[in-house]
CSV table of C-alpha atoms in Angstrom, one decimal:
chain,number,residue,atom,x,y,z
A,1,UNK,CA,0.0,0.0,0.0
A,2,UNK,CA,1.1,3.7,-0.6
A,3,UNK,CA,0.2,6.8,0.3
A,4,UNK,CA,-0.9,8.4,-2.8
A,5,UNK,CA,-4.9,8.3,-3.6
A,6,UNK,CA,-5.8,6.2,-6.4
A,7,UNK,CA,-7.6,7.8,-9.1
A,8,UNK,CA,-11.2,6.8,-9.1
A,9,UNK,CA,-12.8,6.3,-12.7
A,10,UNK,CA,-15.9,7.3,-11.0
A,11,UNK,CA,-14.5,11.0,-9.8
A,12,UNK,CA,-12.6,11.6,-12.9
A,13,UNK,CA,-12.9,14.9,-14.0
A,14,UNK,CA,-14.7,14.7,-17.0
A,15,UNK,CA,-15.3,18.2,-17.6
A,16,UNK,CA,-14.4,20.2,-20.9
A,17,UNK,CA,-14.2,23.4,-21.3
A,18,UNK,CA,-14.7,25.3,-24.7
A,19,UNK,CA,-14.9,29.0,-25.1
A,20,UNK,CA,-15.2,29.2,-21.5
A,21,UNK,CA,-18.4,27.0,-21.2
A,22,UNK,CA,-17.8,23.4,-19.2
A,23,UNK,CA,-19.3,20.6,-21.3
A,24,UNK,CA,-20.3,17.9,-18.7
A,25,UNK,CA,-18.9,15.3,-21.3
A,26,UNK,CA,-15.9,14.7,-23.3
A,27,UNK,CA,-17.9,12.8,-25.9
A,28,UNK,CA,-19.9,15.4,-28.6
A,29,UNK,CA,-23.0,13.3,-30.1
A,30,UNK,CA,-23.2,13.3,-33.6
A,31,UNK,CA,-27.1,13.0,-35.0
A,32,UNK,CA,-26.2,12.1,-38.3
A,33,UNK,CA,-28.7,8.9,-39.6
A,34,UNK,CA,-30.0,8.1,-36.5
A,35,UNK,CA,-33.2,5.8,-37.6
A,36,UNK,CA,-35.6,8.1,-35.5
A,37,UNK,CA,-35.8,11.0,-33.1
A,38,UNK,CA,-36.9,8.7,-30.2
A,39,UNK,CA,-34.0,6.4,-31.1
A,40,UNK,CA,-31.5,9.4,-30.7
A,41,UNK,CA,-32.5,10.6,-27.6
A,42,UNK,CA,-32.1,7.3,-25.6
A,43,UNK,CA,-28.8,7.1,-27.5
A,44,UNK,CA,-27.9,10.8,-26.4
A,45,UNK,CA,-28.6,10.3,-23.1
A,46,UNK,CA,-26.5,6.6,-23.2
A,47,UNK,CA,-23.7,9.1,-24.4
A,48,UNK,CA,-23.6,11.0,-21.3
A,49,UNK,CA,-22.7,14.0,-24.1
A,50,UNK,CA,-23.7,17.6,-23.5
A,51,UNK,CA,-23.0,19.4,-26.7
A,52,UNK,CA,-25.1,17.7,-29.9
A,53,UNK,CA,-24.1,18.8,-33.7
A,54,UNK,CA,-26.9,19.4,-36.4
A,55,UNK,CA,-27.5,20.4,-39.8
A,56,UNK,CA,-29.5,22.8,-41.6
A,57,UNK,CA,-31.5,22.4,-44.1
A,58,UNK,CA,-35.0,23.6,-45.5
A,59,UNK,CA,-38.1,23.0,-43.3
A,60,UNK,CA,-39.8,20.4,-45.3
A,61,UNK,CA,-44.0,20.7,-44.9
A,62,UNK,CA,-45.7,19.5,-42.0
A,63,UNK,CA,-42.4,18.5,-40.2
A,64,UNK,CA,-42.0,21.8,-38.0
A,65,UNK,CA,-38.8,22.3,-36.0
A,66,UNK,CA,-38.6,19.1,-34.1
A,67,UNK,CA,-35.2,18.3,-33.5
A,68,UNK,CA,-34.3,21.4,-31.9
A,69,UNK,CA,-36.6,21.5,-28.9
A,70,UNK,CA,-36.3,17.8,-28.7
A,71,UNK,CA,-32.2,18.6,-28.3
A,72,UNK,CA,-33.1,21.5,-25.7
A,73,UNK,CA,-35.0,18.9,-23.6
A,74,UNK,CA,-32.4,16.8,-23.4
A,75,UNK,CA,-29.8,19.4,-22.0
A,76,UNK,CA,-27.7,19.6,-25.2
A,77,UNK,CA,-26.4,22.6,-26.2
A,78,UNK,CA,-26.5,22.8,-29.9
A,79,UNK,CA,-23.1,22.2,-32.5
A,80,UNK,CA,-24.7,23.3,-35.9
A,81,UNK,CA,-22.6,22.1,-38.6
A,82,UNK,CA,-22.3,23.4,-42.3
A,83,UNK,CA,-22.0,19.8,-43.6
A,84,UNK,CA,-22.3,19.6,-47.6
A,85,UNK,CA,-20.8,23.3,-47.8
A,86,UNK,CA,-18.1,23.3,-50.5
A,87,UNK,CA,-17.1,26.6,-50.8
A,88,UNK,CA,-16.3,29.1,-48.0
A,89,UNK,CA,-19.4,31.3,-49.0
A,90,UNK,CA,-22.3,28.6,-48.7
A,91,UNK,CA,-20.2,27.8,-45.4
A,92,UNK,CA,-20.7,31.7,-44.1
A,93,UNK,CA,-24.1,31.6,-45.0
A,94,UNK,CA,-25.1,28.3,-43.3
A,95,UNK,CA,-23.3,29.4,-40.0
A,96,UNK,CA,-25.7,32.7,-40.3
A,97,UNK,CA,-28.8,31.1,-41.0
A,98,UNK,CA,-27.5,28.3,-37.3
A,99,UNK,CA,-26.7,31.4,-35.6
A,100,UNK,CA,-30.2,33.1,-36.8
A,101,UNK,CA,-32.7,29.7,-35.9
A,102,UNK,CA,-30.5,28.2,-32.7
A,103,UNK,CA,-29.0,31.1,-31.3
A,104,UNK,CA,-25.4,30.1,-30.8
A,105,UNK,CA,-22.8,31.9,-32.4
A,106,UNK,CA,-20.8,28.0,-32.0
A,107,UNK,CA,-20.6,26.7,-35.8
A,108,UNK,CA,-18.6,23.0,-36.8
A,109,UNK,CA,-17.0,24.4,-39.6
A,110,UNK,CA,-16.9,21.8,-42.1
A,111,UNK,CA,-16.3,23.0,-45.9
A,112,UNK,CA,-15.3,19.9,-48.1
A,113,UNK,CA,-14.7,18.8,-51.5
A,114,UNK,CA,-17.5,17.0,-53.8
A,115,UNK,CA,-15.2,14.2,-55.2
A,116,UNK,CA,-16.3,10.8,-52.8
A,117,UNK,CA,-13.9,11.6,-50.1
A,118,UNK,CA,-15.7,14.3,-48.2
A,119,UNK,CA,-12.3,15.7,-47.0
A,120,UNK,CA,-11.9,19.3,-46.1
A,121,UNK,CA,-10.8,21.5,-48.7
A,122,UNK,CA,-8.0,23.8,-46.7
A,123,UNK,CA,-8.0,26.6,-49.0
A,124,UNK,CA,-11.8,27.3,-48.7
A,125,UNK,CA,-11.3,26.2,-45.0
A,126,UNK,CA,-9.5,28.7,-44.1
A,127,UNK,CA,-11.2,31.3,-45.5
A,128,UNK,CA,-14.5,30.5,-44.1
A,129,UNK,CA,-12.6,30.3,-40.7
A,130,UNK,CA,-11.3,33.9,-41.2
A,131,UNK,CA,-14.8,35.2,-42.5
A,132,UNK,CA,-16.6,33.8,-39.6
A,133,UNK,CA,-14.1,34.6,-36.7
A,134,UNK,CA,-14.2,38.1,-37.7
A,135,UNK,CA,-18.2,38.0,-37.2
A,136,UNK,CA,-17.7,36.5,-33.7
A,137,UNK,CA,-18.5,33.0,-34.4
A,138,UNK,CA,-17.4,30.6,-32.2
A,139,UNK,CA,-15.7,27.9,-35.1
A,140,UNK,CA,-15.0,24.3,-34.6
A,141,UNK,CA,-13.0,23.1,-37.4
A,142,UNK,CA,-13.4,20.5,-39.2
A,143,UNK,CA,-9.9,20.1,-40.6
A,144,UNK,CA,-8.0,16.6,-41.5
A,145,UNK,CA,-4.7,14.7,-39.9
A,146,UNK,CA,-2.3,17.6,-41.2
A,147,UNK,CA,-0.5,19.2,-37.8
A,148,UNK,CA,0.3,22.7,-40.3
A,149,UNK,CA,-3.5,22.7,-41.1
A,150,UNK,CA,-4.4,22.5,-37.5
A,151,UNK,CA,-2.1,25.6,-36.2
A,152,UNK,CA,-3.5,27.7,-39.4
A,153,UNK,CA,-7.0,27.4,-38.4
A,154,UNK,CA,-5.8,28.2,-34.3
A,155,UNK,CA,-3.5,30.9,-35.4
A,156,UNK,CA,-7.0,32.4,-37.4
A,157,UNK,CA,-8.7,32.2,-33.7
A,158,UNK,CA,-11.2,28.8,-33.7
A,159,UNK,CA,-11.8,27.6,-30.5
A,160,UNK,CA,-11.3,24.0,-31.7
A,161,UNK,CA,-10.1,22.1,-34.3
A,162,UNK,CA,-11.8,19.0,-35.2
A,163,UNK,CA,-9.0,16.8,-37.2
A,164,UNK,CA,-10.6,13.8,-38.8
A,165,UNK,CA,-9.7,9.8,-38.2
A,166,UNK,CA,-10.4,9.0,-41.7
A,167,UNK,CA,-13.1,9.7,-44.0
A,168,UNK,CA,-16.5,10.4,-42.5
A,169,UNK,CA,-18.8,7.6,-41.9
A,170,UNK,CA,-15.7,5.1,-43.0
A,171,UNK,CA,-15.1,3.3,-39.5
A,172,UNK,CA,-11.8,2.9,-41.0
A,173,UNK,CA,-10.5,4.2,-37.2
A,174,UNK,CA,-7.7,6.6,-36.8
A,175,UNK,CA,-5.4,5.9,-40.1
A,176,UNK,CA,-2.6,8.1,-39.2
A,177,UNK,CA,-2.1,8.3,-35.0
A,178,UNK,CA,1.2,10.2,-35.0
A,179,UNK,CA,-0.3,13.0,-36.7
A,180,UNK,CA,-3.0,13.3,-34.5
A,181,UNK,CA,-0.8,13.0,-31.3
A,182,UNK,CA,1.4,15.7,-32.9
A,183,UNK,CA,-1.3,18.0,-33.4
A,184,UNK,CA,-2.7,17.6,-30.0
A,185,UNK,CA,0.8,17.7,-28.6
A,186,UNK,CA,0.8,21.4,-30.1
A,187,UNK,CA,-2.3,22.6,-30.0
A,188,UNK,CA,-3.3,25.3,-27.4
A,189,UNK,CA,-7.3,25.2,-27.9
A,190,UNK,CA,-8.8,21.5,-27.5
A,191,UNK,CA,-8.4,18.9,-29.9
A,192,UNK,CA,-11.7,17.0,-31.1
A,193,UNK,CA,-11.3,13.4,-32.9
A,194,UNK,CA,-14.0,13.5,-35.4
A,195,UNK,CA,-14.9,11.4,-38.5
A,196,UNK,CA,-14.2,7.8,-39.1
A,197,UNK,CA,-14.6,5.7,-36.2
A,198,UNK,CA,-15.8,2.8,-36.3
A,199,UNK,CA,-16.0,1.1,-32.5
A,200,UNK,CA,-15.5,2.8,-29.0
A,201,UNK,CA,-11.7,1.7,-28.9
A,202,UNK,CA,-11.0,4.4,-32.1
A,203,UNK,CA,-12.5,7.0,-29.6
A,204,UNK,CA,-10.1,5.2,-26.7
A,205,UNK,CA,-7.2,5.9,-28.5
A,206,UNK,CA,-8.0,9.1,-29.3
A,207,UNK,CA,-8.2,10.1,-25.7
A,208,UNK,CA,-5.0,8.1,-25.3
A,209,UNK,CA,-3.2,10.0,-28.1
A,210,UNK,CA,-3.8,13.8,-26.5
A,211,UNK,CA,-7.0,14.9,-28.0
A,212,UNK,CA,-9.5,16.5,-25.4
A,213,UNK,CA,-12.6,15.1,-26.7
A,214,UNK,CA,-14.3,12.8,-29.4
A,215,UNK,CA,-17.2,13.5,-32.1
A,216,UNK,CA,-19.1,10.2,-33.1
A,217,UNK,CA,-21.9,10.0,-35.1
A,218,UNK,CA,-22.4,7.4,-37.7
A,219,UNK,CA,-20.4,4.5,-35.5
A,220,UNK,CA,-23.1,5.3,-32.9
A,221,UNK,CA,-26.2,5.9,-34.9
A,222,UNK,CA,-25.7,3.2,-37.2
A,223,UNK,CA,-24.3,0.3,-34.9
A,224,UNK,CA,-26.6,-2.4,-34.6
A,225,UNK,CA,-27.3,-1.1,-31.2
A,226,UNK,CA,-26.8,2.4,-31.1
A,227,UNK,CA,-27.9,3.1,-27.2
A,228,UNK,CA,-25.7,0.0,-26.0
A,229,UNK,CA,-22.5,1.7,-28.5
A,230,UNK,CA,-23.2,5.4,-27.0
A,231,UNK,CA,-22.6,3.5,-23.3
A,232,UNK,CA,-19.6,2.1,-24.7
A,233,UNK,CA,-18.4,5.3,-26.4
A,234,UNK,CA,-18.8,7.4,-23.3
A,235,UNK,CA,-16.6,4.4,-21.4
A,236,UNK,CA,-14.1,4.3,-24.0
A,237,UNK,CA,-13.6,8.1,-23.9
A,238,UNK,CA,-13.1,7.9,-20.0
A,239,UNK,CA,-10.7,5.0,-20.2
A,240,UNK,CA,-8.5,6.9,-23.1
A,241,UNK,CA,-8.7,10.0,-20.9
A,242,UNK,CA,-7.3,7.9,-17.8
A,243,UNK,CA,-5.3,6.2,-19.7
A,244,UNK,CA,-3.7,8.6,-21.0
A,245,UNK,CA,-3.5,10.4,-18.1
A,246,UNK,CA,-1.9,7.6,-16.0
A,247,UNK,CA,1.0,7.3,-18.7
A,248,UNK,CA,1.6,4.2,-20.4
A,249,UNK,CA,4.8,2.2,-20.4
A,250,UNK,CA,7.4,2.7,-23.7
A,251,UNK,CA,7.4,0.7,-26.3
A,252,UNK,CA,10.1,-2.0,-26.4
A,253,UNK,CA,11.8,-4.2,-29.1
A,254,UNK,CA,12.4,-6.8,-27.1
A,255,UNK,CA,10.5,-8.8,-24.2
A,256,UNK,CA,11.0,-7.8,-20.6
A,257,UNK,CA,9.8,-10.5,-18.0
A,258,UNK,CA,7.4,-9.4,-15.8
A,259,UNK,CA,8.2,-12.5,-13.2
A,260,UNK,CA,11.4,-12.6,-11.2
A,261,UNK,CA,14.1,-14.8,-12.5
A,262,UNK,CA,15.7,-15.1,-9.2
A,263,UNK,CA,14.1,-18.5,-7.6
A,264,UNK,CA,13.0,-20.3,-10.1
A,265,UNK,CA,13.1,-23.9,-9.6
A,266,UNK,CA,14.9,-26.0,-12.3
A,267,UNK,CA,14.9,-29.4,-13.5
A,268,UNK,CA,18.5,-29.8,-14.5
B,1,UNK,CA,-44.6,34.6,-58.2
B,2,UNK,CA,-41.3,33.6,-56.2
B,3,UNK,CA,-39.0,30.8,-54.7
B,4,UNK,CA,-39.5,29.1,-51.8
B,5,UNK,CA,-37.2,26.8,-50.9
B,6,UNK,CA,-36.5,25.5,-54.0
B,7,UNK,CA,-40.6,25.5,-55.5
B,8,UNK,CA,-42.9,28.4,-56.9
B,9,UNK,CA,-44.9,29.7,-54.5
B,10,UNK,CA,-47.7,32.8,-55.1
B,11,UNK,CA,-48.3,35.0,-52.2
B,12,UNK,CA,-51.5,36.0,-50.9
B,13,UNK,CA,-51.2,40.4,-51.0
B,14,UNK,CA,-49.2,41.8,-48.5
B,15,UNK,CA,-48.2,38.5,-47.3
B,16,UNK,CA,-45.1,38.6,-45.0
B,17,UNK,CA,-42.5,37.0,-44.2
B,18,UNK,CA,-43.9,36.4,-40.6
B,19,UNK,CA,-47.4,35.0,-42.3
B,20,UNK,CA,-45.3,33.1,-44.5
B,21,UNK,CA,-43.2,31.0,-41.3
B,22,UNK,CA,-45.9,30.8,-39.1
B,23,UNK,CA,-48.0,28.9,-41.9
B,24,UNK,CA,-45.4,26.3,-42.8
B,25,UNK,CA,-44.6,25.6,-39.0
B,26,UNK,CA,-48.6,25.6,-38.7
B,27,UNK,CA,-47.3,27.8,-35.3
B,28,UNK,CA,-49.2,31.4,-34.4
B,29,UNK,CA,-46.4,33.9,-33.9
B,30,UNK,CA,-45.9,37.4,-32.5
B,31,UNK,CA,-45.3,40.3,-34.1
B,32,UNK,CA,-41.4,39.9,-32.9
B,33,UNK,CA,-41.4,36.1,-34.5
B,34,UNK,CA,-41.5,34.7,-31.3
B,35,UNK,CA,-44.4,31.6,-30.9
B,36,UNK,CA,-47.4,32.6,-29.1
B,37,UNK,CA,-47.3,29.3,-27.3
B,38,UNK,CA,-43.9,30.3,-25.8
B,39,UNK,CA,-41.8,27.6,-27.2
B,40,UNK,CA,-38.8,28.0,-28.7
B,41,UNK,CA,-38.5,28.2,-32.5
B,42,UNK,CA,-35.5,27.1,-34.5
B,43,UNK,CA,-35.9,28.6,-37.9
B,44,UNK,CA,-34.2,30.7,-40.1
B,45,UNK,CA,-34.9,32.7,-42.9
B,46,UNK,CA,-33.0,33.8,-45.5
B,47,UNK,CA,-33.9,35.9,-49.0
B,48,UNK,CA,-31.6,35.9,-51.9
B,49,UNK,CA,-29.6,34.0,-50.1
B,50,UNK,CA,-29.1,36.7,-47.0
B,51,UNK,CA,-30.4,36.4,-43.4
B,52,UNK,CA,-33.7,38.0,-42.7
B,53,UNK,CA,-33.6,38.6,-38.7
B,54,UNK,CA,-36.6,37.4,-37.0
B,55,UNK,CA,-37.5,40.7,-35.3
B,56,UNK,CA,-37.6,42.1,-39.4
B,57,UNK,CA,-39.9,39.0,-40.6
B,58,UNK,CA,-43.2,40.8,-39.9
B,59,UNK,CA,-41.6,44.2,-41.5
B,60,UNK,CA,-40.6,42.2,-44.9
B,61,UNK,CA,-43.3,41.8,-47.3
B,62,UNK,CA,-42.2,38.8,-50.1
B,63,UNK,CA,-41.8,40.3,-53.5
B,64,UNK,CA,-42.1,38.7,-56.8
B,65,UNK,CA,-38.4,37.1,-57.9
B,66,UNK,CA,-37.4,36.2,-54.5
B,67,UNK,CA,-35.8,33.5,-53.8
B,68,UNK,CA,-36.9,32.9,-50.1
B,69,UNK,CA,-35.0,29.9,-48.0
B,70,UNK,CA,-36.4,28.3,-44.8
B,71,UNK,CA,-34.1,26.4,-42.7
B,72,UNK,CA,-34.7,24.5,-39.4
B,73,UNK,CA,-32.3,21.9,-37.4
B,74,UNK,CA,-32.3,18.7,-38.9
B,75,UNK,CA,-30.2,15.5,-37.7
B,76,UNK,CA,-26.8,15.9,-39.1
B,77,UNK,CA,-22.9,15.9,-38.2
């Protein structure tokens, strides 16, 4: 026995802060093709998550504003995204018309390119980020696995960036883990894992690697179970978090024995 | 006639933006765009593709050549 407390998984802090609001949750909900409202909300509230993203898009007849109060009620604040933007100017707009219907100035800035891959498009990227800072948005930005990226968009002034695991709604996991540990190493606002995950041990191993919080969506919404997967992504974010901060042991080429070799017994 | 969101659409005379919002949400809203049943409302409205602020939906009558966008939250991200 020693002296020091042991970290309880049950007291960790959790906690997130982002533009100086605490998020009681280090896992962001993505709604994205959740097979109905009442589906999403038990998944929602599996997730333990606070903040929830959304889209916007035309108010089709006789369908009214559901989502959003259905959202409010379940204590999410609200992430709108400007998914399907592809230039920096549909991306201002959409972020407008959020701010005007929700009323958060907090946009996911996502402005990506038409060709299969859905990957941002850093020229228009950066210039929506510019445009939309300088009319006091609060921008999350959806960027991809490139550590100069990531420090362009902070040096503009987001208050996240949002580097991708791999192509949205892939599951392919996090392709390139060096990058994203260099770019959470360096970054100075928090780091978001989003797009790509498959299983709640992607979003482990994004905690592991540095970043400060995870966005899931399609690996929760369209698992097979998406209420029993938002339990396990909310576990998996806690044990990457403790996991990372309890520091894990270097990687070795060769086999240390974990059992004394003093003692042992022989036959010969 | 004019656009909305993405199909022709005739106004009735005089018909404002307000009148128009409050009969596709089948809501009643104030003159400030707020819903006289005191819920919350998450729409936006946008003409020739540039925000119309809610408290300037019952001052903004639809014109002919619009092209007038309606946008709520919808599941996404």
């Amino acid at each position: 026995m020693t002296d020091s407390t042991p970290t309880d998984t049950l007291t960790i802090d959790d906690t997130l802060t982002i533009d100086g609001v605490a998020l009681p949750s280090r896992l962001i909900m993505g709604t994205g093709h959740a097979a109905s409202h009442e589906i999403l909300a038990k998944a929602v509230e599996a997730s333990g998550s606070g903040l929830a993203t959304v889209a916007m898009r035309r108010l089709k007849p006789g369908e009214g504003d559901r989502l959003f109060p259905l959202l409010s009620r379940l204590g999410q604040r609200l992430l709108p995204n400007t998914a399907g933007c592809h230039t920096a100017a549909d991306a201002v707009l959409t972020a407008e018309l959020a701010r005007e219907a929700l009323g958060t100035d907090w946009v996911k800035l996502e402005v990506v390119v038409d060709d299969g891959t859905i990957l941002p498009d850093p020229p228009e990227l950066l210039d929506a980020a510019k445009t939309l800072v300088g009319k006091g948005f609060k921008v999350f930005a959806y960027t991809n696995d490139d550590p100069v990226l990531a420090t362009r968009l902070e040096s503009l002034g987001v208050v996240a960036v949002m580097p991708g695991g791999s192509p949205i709604g892939t599951g392919l996991g996090i392709l390139n883990p060096h990058n994203i540990e260099l770019i959470a190493s360096r970054a100075q606002i928090p780091v978001v894992l989003d797009a790509g995950q498959g299983t709640a041990s992607d979003a482990c191993l994004a905690m592991e690697l540095g970043c400060d919080a995870v966005l899931a969506a399609s690996a929760i919404n369209l698992a097979a179970d998406p209420v029993a997967m938002a339990t396990a992504f909310r576990l998996g974010v806690q044990a990457g978090l403790l996991a990372r901060r309890a520091g894990r042991i270097p990687r070795r080429s060769l086999a240390v024995a974990s059992s004394p070799s003093e003692g042992l017994v022989t036959a010969s | 006639m004019l656009t909305v969101n993405g199909e022709d659409y005739q106004p009735h005379p005089g018909e404002t933006v307000l009148d128009l919002v409050a009969g596709r949400i089948g809501r009643t809203l104030e003159p400030d765009g707020r819903p006289a049943d005191g819920g919350r409302l998450g729409v936006a409205v946008a003409i020739d593709r540039a925000v119309v602020p809610r408290s300037r939906w019952q001052a903004t009558e639809l014109a002919p050549g619009q092209t007038v966008d309606i946008v709520t939250a919808v599941q996404g991200g």
